[in-house]
Amino acid sequence: MGMDPEPYRFQPSSVVKNSTDTLVRHAEEVVAGAYPSWQWLYEKLETGDSRNMLLTVLAYRTIGWKHVEMPLDTPAFWAKLDELSDLQIGRTATDSLETGVNGIVLSRFELERYGFDIEIFSDAFGIFNEFPISLSQSGRHHRLQAG
């Protein structure tokens, strides 16, 4: 996504093999300095799913994507991002917006197919994050309904 590496992420160059013990030790070292805060946050979460997600994100951020799979890292998710990319309008200069930040250029999207009467400058990932669009297994397009 064009972002700088995180400073606390595990650096595999320091060991020949990324053993489980080495990875766990690194994650523990990252958390150790703020353990009371992490424990407080963990205890404030109301569901097991929320707590598991916190631990998954923490593990992902400390030891990296090669060792921890995130829930959305699936073929269905990547297919949906490709599908959303197809909603870009045109490819001219007026259909894009330079943000002036890290060379990020946003494209104009039209979201009527998903029930939103809107054109917006974003990228496919931003559309997925900001609008309730489901990852339908059937391949059909569904808008999530507030329940």
PDB file of C-alpha atoms in Angstrom:
ATOM      1  CA  MET A   1       0.000   0.000   0.000  1.00  0.00           C
ATOM      2  CA  GLY A   2       3.052   2.255  -0.265  1.00  0.00           C
ATOM      3  CA  MET A   3       3.540   2.721   3.472  1.00  0.00           C
ATOM      4  CA  ASP A   4       6.848   2.744   5.335  1.00  0.00           C
ATOM      5  CA  PRO A   5       7.756  -0.380   7.331  1.00  0.00           C
ATOM      6  CA  GLU A   6       6.739  -0.199  10.954  1.00  0.00           C
ATOM      7  CA  PRO A   7       9.682   0.365  13.326  1.00  0.00           C
ATOM      8  CA  TYR A   8       8.687  -2.391  15.760  1.00  0.00           C
ATOM      9  CA  ARG A   9       8.132  -5.099  13.164  1.00  0.00           C
ATOM     10  CA  PHE A  10      10.307  -8.189  13.448  1.00  0.00           C
ATOM     11  CA  GLN A  11      13.458  -7.919  11.324  1.00  0.00           C
ATOM     12  CA  PRO A  12      14.255 -11.419   9.988  1.00  0.00           C
ATOM     13  CA  SER A  13      17.802 -10.453   8.993  1.00  0.00           C
ATOM     14  CA  SER A  14      18.826 -10.742  12.646  1.00  0.00           C
ATOM     15  CA  VAL A  15      18.324 -14.526  12.707  1.00  0.00           C
ATOM     16  CA  VAL A  16      18.994 -17.321  10.275  1.00  0.00           C
ATOM     17  CA  LYS A  17      15.619 -18.981  10.816  1.00  0.00           C
ATOM     18  CA  ASN A  18      12.428 -17.440  12.153  1.00  0.00           C
ATOM     19  CA  SER A  19      11.736 -20.026  14.830  1.00  0.00           C
ATOM     20  CA  THR A  20       8.473 -19.866  16.733  1.00  0.00           C
ATOM     21  CA  ASP A  21      10.354 -19.148  19.959  1.00  0.00           C
ATOM     22  CA  THR A  22      12.184 -16.215  18.356  1.00  0.00           C
ATOM     23  CA  LEU A  23       8.963 -14.733  16.981  1.00  0.00           C
ATOM     24  CA  VAL A  24       7.100 -15.128  20.275  1.00  0.00           C
ATOM     25  CA  ARG A  25       9.996 -13.549  22.179  1.00  0.00           C
ATOM     26  CA  HIS A  26       9.976 -10.576  19.820  1.00  0.00           C
ATOM     27  CA  ALA A  27       6.209 -10.087  20.195  1.00  0.00           C
ATOM     28  CA  GLU A  28       6.528 -10.277  23.989  1.00  0.00           C
ATOM     29  CA  GLU A  29       9.303  -7.655  23.947  1.00  0.00           C
ATOM     30  CA  VAL A  30       7.149  -5.269  21.911  1.00  0.00           C
ATOM     31  CA  VAL A  31       4.197  -5.629  24.287  1.00  0.00           C
ATOM     32  CA  ALA A  32       6.198  -5.677  27.543  1.00  0.00           C
ATOM     33  CA  GLY A  33       6.636  -1.911  27.859  1.00  0.00           C
ATOM     34  CA  ALA A  34       2.911  -1.240  27.654  1.00  0.00           C
ATOM     35  CA  TYR A  35       1.554  -4.481  29.077  1.00  0.00           C
ATOM     36  CA  PRO A  36      -0.902  -2.808  31.522  1.00  0.00           C
ATOM     37  CA  SER A  37      -2.417  -0.788  28.657  1.00  0.00           C
ATOM     38  CA  TRP A  38      -2.768  -3.839  26.434  1.00  0.00           C
ATOM     39  CA  GLN A  39      -4.317  -5.802  29.311  1.00  0.00           C
ATOM     40  CA  TRP A  40      -6.742  -2.944  30.010  1.00  0.00           C
ATOM     41  CA  LEU A  41      -7.812  -2.817  26.361  1.00  0.00           C
ATOM     42  CA  TYR A  42      -8.161  -6.604  26.155  1.00  0.00           C
ATOM     43  CA  GLU A  43     -10.379  -6.661  29.243  1.00  0.00           C
ATOM     44  CA  LYS A  44     -12.575  -3.811  27.920  1.00  0.00           C
ATOM     45  CA  LEU A  45     -13.446  -5.780  24.782  1.00  0.00           C
ATOM     46  CA  GLU A  46     -16.763  -7.545  25.290  1.00  0.00           C
ATOM     47  CA  THR A  47     -16.564 -10.543  22.986  1.00  0.00           C
ATOM     48  CA  GLY A  48     -14.146 -13.365  22.370  1.00  0.00           C
ATOM     49  CA  ASP A  49     -14.105 -12.406  18.687  1.00  0.00           C
ATOM     50  CA  SER A  50     -13.028  -8.847  19.557  1.00  0.00           C
ATOM     51  CA  ARG A  51     -10.307 -10.111  21.874  1.00  0.00           C
ATOM     52  CA  ASN A  52      -9.058 -12.593  19.278  1.00  0.00           C
ATOM     53  CA  MET A  53      -8.966  -9.822  16.667  1.00  0.00           C
ATOM     54  CA  LEU A  54      -6.912  -7.601  18.986  1.00  0.00           C
ATOM     55  CA  LEU A  55      -4.395 -10.416  19.503  1.00  0.00           C
ATOM     56  CA  THR A  56      -4.334 -11.166  15.768  1.00  0.00           C
ATOM     57  CA  VAL A  57      -3.675  -7.514  14.868  1.00  0.00           C
ATOM     58  CA  LEU A  58      -0.978  -7.243  17.529  1.00  0.00           C
ATOM     59  CA  ALA A  59       0.727 -10.417  16.284  1.00  0.00           C
ATOM     60  CA  TYR A  60       0.423  -9.261  12.658  1.00  0.00           C
ATOM     61  CA  ARG A  61       1.931  -5.870  13.457  1.00  0.00           C
ATOM     62  CA  THR A  62       4.815  -7.291  15.483  1.00  0.00           C
ATOM     63  CA  ILE A  63       5.884 -10.368  13.512  1.00  0.00           C
ATOM     64  CA  GLY A  64       4.390  -9.632  10.107  1.00  0.00           C
ATOM     65  CA  TRP A  65       2.204 -10.958   7.335  1.00  0.00           C
ATOM     66  CA  LYS A  66       4.411 -13.949   6.577  1.00  0.00           C
ATOM     67  CA  HIS A  67       3.554 -15.420   9.971  1.00  0.00           C
ATOM     68  CA  VAL A  68       0.044 -14.146  10.760  1.00  0.00           C
ATOM     69  CA  GLU A  69      -2.888 -14.283   8.355  1.00  0.00           C
ATOM     70  CA  MET A  70      -5.521 -11.593   8.731  1.00  0.00           C
ATOM     71  CA  PRO A  71      -9.209 -12.507   8.317  1.00  0.00           C
ATOM     72  CA  LEU A  72      -9.636 -10.511   5.096  1.00  0.00           C
ATOM     73  CA  ASP A  73      -6.542 -11.958   3.439  1.00  0.00           C
ATOM     74  CA  THR A  74      -8.660 -14.237   1.267  1.00  0.00           C
ATOM     75  CA  PRO A  75      -9.248 -14.718  -2.456  1.00  0.00           C
ATOM     76  CA  ALA A  76     -12.779 -13.274  -2.014  1.00  0.00           C
ATOM     77  CA  PHE A  77     -11.376 -10.049  -0.545  1.00  0.00           C
ATOM     78  CA  TRP A  78      -8.817  -9.549  -3.316  1.00  0.00           C
ATOM     79  CA  ALA A  79     -11.467 -10.342  -5.950  1.00  0.00           C
ATOM     80  CA  LYS A  80     -13.740  -7.693  -4.380  1.00  0.00           C
ATOM     81  CA  LEU A  81     -10.928  -5.109  -4.528  1.00  0.00           C
ATOM     82  CA  ASP A  82     -10.443  -5.918  -8.217  1.00  0.00           C
ATOM     83  CA  GLU A  83     -14.193  -5.564  -8.757  1.00  0.00           C
ATOM     84  CA  LEU A  84     -14.260  -2.223  -6.938  1.00  0.00           C
ATOM     85  CA  SER A  85     -11.310  -1.013  -9.024  1.00  0.00           C
ATOM     86  CA  ASP A  86     -13.499  -1.533 -12.083  1.00  0.00           C
ATOM     87  CA  LEU A  87     -15.877   1.163 -10.758  1.00  0.00           C
ATOM     88  CA  GLN A  88     -13.329   3.890 -11.535  1.00  0.00           C
ATOM     89  CA  ILE A  89     -14.687   6.540 -13.881  1.00  0.00           C
ATOM     90  CA  GLY A  90     -12.443   7.311 -16.843  1.00  0.00           C
ATOM     91  CA  ARG A  91      -8.690   7.630 -16.801  1.00  0.00           C
ATOM     92  CA  THR A  92      -8.190  11.342 -17.517  1.00  0.00           C
ATOM     93  CA  ALA A  93      -6.608  14.031 -15.346  1.00  0.00           C
ATOM     94  CA  THR A  94     -10.046  15.239 -14.215  1.00  0.00           C
ATOM     95  CA  ASP A  95     -10.837  11.713 -13.001  1.00  0.00           C
ATOM     96  CA  SER A  96      -7.969  11.661 -10.515  1.00  0.00           C
ATOM     97  CA  LEU A  97      -6.860  13.710  -7.542  1.00  0.00           C
ATOM     98  CA  GLU A  98      -3.260  14.034  -6.384  1.00  0.00           C
ATOM     99  CA  THR A  99      -3.229  14.142  -2.588  1.00  0.00           C
ATOM    100  CA  GLY A 100       0.270  15.547  -2.215  1.00  0.00           C
ATOM    101  CA  VAL A 101       1.028  12.794   0.316  1.00  0.00           C
ATOM    102  CA  ASN A 102       3.503  10.013  -0.538  1.00  0.00           C
ATOM    103  CA  GLY A 103       2.572  10.208  -4.217  1.00  0.00           C
ATOM    104  CA  ILE A 104      -0.938   8.889  -3.532  1.00  0.00           C
ATOM    105  CA  VAL A 105      -3.387   9.572  -6.352  1.00  0.00           C
ATOM    106  CA  LEU A 106      -7.094   9.003  -5.791  1.00  0.00           C
ATOM    107  CA  SER A 107      -9.420   7.980  -8.611  1.00  0.00           C
ATOM    108  CA  ARG A 108     -13.035   8.957  -9.123  1.00  0.00           C
ATOM    109  CA  PHE A 109     -15.480   6.134  -8.391  1.00  0.00           C
ATOM    110  CA  GLU A 110     -19.186   5.782  -9.131  1.00  0.00           C
ATOM    111  CA  LEU A 111     -20.995   3.550  -6.598  1.00  0.00           C
ATOM    112  CA  GLU A 112     -24.534   3.344  -7.997  1.00  0.00           C
ATOM    113  CA  ARG A 113     -24.119  -0.408  -8.632  1.00  0.00           C
ATOM    114  CA  TYR A 114     -24.025  -0.864  -4.849  1.00  0.00           C
ATOM    115  CA  GLY A 115     -26.992   1.384  -4.098  1.00  0.00           C
ATOM    116  CA  PHE A 116     -25.037   4.556  -3.316  1.00  0.00           C
ATOM    117  CA  ASP A 117     -25.891   7.602  -5.455  1.00  0.00           C
ATOM    118  CA  ILE A 118     -22.411   9.052  -5.145  1.00  0.00           C
ATOM    119  CA  GLU A 119     -19.206   9.768  -7.006  1.00  0.00           C
ATOM    120  CA  ILE A 120     -16.143   9.921  -4.765  1.00  0.00           C
ATOM    121  CA  PHE A 121     -12.372  10.234  -5.026  1.00  0.00           C
ATOM    122  CA  SER A 122     -10.758   7.236  -3.339  1.00  0.00           C
ATOM    123  CA  ASP A 123      -9.062   3.951  -4.077  1.00  0.00           C
ATOM    124  CA  ALA A 124     -10.646   0.500  -4.038  1.00  0.00           C
ATOM    125  CA  PHE A 125      -9.430  -0.187  -0.496  1.00  0.00           C
ATOM    126  CA  GLY A 126     -10.951   3.077   0.747  1.00  0.00           C
ATOM    127  CA  ILE A 127     -14.282   2.236  -0.898  1.00  0.00           C
ATOM    128  CA  PHE A 128     -14.266  -1.181   0.773  1.00  0.00           C
ATOM    129  CA  ASN A 129     -13.488   0.373   4.176  1.00  0.00           C
ATOM    130  CA  GLU A 130     -15.986   3.234   4.060  1.00  0.00           C
ATOM    131  CA  PHE A 131     -19.029   1.686   2.411  1.00  0.00           C
ATOM    132  CA  PRO A 132     -20.930  -1.420   3.575  1.00  0.00           C
ATOM    133  CA  ILE A 133     -20.193  -3.723   0.639  1.00  0.00           C
ATOM    134  CA  SER A 134     -20.239  -7.442   1.361  1.00  0.00           C
ATOM    135  CA  LEU A 135     -17.925 -10.199   0.219  1.00  0.00           C
ATOM    136  CA  SER A 136     -20.682 -12.370  -1.226  1.00  0.00           C
ATOM    137  CA  GLN A 137     -19.582 -15.970  -1.763  1.00  0.00           C
ATOM    138  CA  SER A 138     -22.126 -16.285  -4.573  1.00  0.00           C
ATOM    139  CA  GLY A 139     -20.435 -13.543  -6.542  1.00  0.00           C
ATOM    140  CA  ARG A 140     -23.632 -11.460  -6.464  1.00  0.00           C
ATOM    141  CA  HIS A 141     -23.450  -7.854  -5.361  1.00  0.00           C
ATOM    142  CA  HIS A 142     -25.044  -7.199  -2.004  1.00  0.00           C
ATOM    143  CA  ARG A 143     -25.322  -4.086   0.055  1.00  0.00           C
ATOM    144  CA  LEU A 144     -25.316  -4.848   3.762  1.00  0.00           C
ATOM    145  CA  GLN A 145     -28.455  -3.699   5.517  1.00  0.00           C
ATOM    146  CA  ALA A 146     -28.360  -2.057   8.924  1.00  0.00           C
ATOM    147  CA  GLY A 147     -29.986  -4.409  11.325  1.00  0.00           C
TER     148      GLY A 147
END
